[in-house]
PDB file of C-alpha atoms in Angstrom:
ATOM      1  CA  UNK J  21      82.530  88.465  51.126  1.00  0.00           C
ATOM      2  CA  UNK J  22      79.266  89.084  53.269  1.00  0.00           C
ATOM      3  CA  UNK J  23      76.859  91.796  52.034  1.00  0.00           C
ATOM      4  CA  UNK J  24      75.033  94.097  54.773  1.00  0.00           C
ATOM      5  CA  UNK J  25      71.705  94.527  55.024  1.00  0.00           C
ATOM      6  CA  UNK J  26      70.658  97.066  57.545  1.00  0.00           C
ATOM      7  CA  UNK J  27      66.981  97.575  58.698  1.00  0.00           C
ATOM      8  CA  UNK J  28      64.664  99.633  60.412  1.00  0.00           C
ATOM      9  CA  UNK J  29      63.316  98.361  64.355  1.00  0.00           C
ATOM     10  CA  UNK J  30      59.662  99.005  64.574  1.00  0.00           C
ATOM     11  CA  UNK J  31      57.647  98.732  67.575  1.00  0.00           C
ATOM     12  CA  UNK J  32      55.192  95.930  67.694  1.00  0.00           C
ATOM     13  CA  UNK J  33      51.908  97.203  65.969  1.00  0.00           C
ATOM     14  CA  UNK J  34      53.758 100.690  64.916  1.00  0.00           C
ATOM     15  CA  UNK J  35      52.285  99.791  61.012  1.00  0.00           C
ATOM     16  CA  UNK J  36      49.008  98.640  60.156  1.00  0.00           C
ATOM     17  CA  UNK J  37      49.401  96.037  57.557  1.00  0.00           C
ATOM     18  CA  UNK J  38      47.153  95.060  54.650  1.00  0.00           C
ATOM     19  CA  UNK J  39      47.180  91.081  55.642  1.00  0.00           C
ATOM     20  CA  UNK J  40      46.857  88.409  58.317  1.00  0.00           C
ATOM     21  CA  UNK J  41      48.929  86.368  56.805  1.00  0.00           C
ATOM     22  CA  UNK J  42      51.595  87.933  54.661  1.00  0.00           C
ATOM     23  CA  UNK J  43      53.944  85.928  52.430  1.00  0.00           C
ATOM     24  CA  UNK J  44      57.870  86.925  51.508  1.00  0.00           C
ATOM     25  CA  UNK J  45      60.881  85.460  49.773  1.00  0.00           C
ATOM     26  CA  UNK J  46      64.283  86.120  48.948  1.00  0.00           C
ATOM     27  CA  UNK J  47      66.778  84.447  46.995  1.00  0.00           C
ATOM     28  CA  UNK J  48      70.258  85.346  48.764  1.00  0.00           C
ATOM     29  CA  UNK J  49      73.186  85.223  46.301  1.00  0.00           C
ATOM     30  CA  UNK J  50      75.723  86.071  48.897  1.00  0.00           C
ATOM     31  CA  UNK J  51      76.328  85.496  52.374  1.00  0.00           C
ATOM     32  CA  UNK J  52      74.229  88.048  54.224  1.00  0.00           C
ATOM     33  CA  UNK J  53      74.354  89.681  57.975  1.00  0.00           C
ATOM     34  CA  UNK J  54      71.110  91.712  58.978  1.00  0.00           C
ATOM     35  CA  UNK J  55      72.365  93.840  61.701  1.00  0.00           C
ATOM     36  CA  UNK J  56      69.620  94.039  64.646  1.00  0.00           C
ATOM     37  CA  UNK J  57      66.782  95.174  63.592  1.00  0.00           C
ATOM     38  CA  UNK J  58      62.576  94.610  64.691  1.00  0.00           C
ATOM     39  CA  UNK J  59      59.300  94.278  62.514  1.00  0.00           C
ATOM     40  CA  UNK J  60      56.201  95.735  63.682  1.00  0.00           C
ATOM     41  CA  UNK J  61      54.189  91.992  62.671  1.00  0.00           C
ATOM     42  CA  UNK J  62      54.993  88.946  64.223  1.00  0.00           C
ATOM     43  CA  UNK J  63      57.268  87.182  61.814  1.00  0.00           C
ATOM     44  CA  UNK J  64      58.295  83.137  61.155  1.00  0.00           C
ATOM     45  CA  UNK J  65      61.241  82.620  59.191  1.00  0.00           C
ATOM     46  CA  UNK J  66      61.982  79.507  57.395  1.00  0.00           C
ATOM     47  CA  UNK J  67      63.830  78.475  53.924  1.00  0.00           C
ATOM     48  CA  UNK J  68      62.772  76.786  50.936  1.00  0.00           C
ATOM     49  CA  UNK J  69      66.401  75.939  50.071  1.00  0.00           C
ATOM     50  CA  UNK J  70      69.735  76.476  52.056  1.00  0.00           C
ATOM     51  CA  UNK J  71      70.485  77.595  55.838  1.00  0.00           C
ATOM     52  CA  UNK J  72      70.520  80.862  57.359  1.00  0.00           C
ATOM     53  CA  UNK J  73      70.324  82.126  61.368  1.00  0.00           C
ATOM     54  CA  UNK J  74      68.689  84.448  63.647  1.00  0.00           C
ATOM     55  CA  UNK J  75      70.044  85.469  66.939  1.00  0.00           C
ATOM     56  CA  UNK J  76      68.604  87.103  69.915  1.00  0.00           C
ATOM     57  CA  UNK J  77      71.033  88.460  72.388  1.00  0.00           C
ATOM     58  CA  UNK J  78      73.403  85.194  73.285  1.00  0.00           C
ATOM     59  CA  UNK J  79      70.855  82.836  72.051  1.00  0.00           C
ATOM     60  CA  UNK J  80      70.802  81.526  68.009  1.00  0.00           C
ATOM     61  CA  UNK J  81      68.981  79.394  66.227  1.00  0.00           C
ATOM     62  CA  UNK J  82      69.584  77.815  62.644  1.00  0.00           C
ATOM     63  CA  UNK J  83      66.697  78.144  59.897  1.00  0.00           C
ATOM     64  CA  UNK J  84      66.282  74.994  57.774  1.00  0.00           C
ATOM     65  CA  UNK J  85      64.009  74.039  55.301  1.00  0.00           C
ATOM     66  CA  UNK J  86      62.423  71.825  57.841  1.00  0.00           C
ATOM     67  CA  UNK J  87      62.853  74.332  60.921  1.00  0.00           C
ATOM     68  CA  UNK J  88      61.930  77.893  61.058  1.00  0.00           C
ATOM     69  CA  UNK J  89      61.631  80.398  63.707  1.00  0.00           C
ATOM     70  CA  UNK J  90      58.884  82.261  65.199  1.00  0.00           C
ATOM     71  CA  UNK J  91      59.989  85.676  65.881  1.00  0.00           C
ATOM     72  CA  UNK J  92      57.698  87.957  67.982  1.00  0.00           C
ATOM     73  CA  UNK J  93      56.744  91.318  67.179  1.00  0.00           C
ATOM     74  CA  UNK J  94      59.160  94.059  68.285  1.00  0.00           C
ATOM     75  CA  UNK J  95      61.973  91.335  69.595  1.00  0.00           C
ATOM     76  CA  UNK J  96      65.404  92.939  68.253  1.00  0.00           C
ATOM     77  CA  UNK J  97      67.252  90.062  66.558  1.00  0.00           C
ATOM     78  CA  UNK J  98      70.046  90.036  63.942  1.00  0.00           C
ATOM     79  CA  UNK J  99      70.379  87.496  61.116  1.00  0.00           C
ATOM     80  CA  UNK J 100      72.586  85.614  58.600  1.00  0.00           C
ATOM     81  CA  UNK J 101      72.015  83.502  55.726  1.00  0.00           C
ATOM     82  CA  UNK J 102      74.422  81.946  53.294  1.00  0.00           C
ATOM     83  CA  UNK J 103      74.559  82.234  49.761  1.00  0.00           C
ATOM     84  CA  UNK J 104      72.155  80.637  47.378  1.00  0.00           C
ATOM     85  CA  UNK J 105      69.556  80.026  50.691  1.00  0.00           C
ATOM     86  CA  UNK J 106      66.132  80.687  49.839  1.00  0.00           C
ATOM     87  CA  UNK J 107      64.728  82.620  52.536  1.00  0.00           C
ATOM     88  CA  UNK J 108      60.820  82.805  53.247  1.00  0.00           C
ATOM     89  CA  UNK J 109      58.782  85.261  55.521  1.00  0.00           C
ATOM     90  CA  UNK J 110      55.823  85.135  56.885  1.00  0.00           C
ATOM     91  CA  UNK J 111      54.501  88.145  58.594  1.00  0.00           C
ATOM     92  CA  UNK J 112      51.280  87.770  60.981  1.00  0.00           C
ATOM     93  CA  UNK J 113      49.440  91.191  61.379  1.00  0.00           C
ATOM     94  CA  UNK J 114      48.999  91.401  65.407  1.00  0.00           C
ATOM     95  CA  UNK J 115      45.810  92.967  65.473  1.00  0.00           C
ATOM     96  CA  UNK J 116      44.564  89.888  64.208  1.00  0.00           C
ATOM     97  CA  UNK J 117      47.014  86.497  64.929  1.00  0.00           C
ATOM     98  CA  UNK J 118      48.257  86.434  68.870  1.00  0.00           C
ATOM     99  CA  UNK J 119      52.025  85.300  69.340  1.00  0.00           C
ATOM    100  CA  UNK J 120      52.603  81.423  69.941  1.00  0.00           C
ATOM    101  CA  UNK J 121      55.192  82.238  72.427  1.00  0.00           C
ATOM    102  CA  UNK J 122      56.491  85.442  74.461  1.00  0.00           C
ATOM    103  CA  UNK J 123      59.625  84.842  72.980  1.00  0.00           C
ATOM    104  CA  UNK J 124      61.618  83.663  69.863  1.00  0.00           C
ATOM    105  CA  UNK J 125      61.111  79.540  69.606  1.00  0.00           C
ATOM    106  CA  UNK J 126      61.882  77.221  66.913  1.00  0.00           C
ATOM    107  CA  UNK J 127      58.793  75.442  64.618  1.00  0.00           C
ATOM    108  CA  UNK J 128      58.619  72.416  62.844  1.00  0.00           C
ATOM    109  CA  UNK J 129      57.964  73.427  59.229  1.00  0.00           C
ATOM    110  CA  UNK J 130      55.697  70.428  58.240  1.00  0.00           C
ATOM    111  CA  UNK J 131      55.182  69.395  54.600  1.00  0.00           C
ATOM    112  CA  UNK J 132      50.962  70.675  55.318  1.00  0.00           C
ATOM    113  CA  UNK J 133      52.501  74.044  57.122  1.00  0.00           C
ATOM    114  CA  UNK J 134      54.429  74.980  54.110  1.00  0.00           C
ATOM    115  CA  UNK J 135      51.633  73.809  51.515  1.00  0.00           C
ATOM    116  CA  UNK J 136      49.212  76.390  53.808  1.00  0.00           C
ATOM    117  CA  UNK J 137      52.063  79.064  53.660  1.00  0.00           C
ATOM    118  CA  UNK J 138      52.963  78.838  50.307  1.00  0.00           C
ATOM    119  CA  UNK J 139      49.164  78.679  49.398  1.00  0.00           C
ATOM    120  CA  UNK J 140      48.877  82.369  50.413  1.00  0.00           C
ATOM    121  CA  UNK J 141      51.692  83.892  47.944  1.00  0.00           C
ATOM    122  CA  UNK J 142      48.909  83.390  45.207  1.00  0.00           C
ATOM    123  CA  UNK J 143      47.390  86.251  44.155  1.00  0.00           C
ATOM    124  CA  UNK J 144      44.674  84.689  42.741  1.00  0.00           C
ATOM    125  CA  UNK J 145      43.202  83.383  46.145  1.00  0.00           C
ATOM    126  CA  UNK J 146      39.864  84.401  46.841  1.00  0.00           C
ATOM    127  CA  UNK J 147      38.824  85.999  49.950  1.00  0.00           C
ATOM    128  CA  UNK J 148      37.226  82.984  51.509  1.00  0.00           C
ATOM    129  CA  UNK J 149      39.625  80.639  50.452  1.00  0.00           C
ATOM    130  CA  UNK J 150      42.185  82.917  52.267  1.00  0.00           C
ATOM    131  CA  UNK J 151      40.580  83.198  55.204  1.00  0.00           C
ATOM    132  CA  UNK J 152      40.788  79.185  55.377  1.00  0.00           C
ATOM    133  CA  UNK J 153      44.070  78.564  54.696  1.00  0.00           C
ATOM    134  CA  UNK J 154      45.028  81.248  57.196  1.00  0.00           C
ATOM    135  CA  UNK J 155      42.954  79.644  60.092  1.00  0.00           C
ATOM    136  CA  UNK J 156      44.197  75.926  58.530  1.00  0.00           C
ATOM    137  CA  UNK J 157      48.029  77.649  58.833  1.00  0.00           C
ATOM    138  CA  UNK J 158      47.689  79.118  62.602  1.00  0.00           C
ATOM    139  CA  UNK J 159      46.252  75.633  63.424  1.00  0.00           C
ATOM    140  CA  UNK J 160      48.944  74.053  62.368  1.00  0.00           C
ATOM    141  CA  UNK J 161      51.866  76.490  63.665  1.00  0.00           C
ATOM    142  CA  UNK J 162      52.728  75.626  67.399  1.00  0.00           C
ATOM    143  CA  UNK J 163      56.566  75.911  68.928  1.00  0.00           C
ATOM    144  CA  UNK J 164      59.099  72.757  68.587  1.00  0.00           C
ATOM    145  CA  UNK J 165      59.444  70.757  71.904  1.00  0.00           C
ATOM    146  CA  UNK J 166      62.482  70.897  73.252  1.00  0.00           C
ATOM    147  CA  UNK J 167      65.492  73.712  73.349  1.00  0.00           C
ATOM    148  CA  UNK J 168      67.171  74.443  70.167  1.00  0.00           C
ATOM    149  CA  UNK J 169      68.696  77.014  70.537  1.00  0.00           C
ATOM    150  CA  UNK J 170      72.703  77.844  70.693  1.00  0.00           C
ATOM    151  CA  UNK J 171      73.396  79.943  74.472  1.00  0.00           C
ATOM    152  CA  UNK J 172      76.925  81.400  73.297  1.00  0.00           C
ATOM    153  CA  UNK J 173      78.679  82.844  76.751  1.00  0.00           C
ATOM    154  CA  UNK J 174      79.814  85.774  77.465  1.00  0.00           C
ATOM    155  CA  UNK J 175      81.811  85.415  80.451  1.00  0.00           C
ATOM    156  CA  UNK J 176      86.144  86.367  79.962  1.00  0.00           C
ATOM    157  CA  UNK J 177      86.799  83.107  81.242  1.00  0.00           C
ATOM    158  CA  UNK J 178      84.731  81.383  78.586  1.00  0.00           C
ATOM    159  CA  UNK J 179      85.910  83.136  75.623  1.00  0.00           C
ATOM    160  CA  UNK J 180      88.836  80.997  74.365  1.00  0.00           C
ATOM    161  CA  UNK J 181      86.470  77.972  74.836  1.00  0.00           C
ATOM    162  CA  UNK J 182      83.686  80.100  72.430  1.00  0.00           C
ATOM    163  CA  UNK J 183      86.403  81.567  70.177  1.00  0.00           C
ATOM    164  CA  UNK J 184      87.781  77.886  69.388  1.00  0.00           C
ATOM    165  CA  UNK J 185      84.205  75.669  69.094  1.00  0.00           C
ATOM    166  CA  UNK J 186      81.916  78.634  67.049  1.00  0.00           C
ATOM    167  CA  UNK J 187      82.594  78.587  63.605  1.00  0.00           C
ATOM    168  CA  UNK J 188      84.743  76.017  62.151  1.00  0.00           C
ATOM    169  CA  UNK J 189      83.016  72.425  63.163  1.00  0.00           C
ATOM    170  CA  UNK J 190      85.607  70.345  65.319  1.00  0.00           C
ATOM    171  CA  UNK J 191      85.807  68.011  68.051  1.00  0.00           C
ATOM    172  CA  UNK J 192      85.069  69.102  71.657  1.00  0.00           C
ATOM    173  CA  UNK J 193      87.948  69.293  73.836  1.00  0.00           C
ATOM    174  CA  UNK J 194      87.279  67.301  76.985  1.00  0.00           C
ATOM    175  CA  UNK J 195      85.932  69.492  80.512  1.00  0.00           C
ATOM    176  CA  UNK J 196      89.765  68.344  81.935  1.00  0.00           C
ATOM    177  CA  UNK J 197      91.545  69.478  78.542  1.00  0.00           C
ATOM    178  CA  UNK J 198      90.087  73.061  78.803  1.00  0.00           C
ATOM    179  CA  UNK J 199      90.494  73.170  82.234  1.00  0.00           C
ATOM    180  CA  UNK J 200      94.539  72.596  82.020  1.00  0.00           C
ATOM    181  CA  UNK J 201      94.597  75.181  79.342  1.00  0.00           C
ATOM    182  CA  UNK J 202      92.611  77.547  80.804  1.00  0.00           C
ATOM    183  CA  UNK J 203      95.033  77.050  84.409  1.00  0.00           C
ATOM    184  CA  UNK J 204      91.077  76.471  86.322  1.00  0.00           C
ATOM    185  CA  UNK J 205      89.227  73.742  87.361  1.00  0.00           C
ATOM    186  CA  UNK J 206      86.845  71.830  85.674  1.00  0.00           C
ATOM    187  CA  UNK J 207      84.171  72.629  88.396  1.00  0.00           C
ATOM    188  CA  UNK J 208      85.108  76.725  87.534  1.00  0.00           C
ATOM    189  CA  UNK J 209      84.343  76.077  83.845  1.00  0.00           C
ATOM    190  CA  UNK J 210      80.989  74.149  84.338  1.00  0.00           C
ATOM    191  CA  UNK J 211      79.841  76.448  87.445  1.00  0.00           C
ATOM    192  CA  UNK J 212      80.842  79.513  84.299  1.00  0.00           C
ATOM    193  CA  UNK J 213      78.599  77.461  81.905  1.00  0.00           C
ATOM    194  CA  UNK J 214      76.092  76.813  84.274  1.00  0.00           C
ATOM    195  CA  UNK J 215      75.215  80.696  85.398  1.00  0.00           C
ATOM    196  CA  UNK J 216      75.625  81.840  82.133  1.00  0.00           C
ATOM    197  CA  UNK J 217      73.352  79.247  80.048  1.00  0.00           C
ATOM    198  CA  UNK J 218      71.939  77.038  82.464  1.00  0.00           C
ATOM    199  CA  UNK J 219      73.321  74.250  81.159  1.00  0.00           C
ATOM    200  CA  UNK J 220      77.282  72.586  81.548  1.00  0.00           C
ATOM    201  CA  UNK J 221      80.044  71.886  79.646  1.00  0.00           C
ATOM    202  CA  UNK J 222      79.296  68.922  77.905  1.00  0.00           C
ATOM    203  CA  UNK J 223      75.920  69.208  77.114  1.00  0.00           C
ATOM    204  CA  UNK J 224      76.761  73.030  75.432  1.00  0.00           C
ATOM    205  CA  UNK J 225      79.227  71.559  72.928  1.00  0.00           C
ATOM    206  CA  UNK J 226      76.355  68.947  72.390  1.00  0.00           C
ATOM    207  CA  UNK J 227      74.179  71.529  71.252  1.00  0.00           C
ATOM    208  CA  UNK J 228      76.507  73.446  69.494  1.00  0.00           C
ATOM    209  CA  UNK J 229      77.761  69.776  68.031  1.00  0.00           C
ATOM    210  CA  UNK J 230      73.801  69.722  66.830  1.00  0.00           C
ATOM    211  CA  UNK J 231      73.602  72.873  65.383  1.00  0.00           C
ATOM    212  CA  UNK J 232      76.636  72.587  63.582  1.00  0.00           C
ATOM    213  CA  UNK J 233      75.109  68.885  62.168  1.00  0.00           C
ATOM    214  CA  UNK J 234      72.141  70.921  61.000  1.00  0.00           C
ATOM    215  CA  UNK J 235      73.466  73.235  59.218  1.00  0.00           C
ATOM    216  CA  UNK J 236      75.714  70.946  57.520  1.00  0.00           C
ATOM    217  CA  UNK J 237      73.102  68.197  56.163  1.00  0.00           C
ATOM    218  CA  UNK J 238      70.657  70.883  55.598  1.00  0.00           C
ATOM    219  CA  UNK J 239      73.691  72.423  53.049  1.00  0.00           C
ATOM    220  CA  UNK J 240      74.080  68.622  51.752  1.00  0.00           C
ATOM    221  CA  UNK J 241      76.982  67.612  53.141  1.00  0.00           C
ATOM    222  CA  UNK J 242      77.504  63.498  53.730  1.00  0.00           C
ATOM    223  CA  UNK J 243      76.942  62.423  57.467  1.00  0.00           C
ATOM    224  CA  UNK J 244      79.687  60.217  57.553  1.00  0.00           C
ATOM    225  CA  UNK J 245      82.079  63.269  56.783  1.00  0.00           C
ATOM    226  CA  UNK J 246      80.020  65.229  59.387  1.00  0.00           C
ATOM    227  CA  UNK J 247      80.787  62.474  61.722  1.00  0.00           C
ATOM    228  CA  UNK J 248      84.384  62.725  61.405  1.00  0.00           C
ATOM    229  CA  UNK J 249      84.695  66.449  61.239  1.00  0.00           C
ATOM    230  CA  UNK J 250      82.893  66.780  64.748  1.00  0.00           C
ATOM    231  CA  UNK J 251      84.598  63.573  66.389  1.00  0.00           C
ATOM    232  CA  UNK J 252      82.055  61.137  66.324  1.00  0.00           C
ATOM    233  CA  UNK J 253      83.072  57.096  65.724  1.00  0.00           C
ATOM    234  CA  UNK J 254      80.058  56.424  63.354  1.00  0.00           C
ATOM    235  CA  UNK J 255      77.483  58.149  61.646  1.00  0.00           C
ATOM    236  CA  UNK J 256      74.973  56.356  63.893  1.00  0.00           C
ATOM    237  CA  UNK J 257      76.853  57.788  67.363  1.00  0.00           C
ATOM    238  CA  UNK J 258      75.991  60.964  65.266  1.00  0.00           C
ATOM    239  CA  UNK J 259      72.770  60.576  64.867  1.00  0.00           C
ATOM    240  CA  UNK J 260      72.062  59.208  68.301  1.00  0.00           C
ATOM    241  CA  UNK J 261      73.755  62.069  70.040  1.00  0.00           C
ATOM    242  CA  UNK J 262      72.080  64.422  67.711  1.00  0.00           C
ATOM    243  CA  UNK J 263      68.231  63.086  68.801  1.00  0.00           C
ATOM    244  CA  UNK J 264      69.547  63.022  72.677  1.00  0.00           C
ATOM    245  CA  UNK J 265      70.174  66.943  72.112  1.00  0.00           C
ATOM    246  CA  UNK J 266      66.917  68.131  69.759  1.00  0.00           C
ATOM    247  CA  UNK J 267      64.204  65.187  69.825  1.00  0.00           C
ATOM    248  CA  UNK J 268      65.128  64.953  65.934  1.00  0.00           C
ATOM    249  CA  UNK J 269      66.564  62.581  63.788  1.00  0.00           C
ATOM    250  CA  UNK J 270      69.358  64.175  61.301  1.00  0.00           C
ATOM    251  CA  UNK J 271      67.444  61.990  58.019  1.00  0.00           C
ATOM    252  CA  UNK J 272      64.707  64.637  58.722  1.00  0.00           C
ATOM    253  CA  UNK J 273      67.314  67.549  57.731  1.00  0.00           C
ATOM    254  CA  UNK J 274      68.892  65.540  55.188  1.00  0.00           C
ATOM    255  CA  UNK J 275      65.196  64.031  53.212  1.00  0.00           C
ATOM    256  CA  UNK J 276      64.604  67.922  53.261  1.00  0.00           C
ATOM    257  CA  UNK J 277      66.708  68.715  50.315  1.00  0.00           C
TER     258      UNK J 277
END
């Protein structure tokens, strides 16, 4: 079962708000979908517990308690999170905090960023010691390096290779395999991956391969049975593969629970 949770899209700035720094959290008991929807603050979503997504057109990106997502004001996006995730949100009034990016990127939720966040649910703060933790916070909130994000195609060609690989983790079919199914050439399916997400075959279902890995130690599940259920020899070819695709080791997902 997946609850729906529809909201409003506001224009960037449409509502003043009361805050520079605003603080939100929600315990999910079910899985959730939040059709596309906007806020009129700039918004970074991250979890104390569990693992949830946001999406942007093609483009996704998985929300762990050690990676969130900043979300610019007025950018439509949709979102899922699975049941028992705690989700947190913190909204940034625009007339006072500028965007760290033009567009949606992935942030490192350090263990001082989410002391500084959490810092400014409590309702006893006083004024000045707000103001200090919200200058300490934006000093310490910057984008990830790298691309974490998930480009899903959209192309006919592409489809049976999306409709197979999203969802249910599995190993990649080789670039030659899906090109004798498919009745193409290999050079047709990584030209199709190319113009669509800039990047090929190969290094796609490494991404997705990471993403998947994510989300699957940040729910607690064992590497070694990650491993195997995405192909991989070892749990150290895991891990290896995983850094070569996001800069990050998969311990960092797993000492997060």
């Amino acid at each position: 079962m997946i609850e729906e949770r529809k909201l409003p899209a506001y224009a960037a700035g449409a509502i003043d708000v009361p805050f520079v720094i605003g603080f939100f959290q929600e315990r999910v008991q079910v899985d959730t979908y939040w059709p596309s929807h906007s806020h009129p603050t700039h918004e970074l979503l991250w979890n104390q517990q569990g693992v949830s997504s946001v999406s942007v057109g093609p483009k996704t990106w998985t929300i762990t308690p050690v990676l969130g997502v900043w979300m610019p004001a007025g950018v439509l996006h949709e979102g899922t999170a699975r049941a028992a995730s705690v989700c947190n949100m913190s909204h940034f009034g625009i007339a006072s905090v500028d965007s760290i990016a033009e567009e949606p990127v992935p942030v490192v939720i350090t263990p001082l960023l989410r002391l500084l966040l959490e810092r400014l649910a409590d309702p006893e703060l006083t004024q000045k010691s707000r103001a200090i933790t919200e200058a300490a916070a934006m000093d310490n909130l910057q984008p990830a390096p790298g691309c974490l994000a998930i480009h899903v195609p959209q192309s006919e060609l592409l489809q049976p290779i999306v409709a197979e690989m999203i969802g249910q983790p599995k190993p990649a079919p080789s670039l030659q395999q899906w090109a004798e199914r498919l009745g193409v050439s290999g050079r047709t399916i990584s030209r199709a991956f190319q113009a669509e997400t800039g990047i090929g075959y190969s290094r796609w279902a490494g991404s997705l391969h990471a993403q998947q890995a994510m989300e699957m130690v940040a729910s607690g599940e064992d590497l070694q049975d990650i491993a195997q259920l995405l192909g991989f020899s070892s749990q150290s070819s895991l891990g290896a593969a995983f850094r070569r695709n996001t800069g990050f080791t998969l311990s960092s997902f797993r000492d997060s629970k």
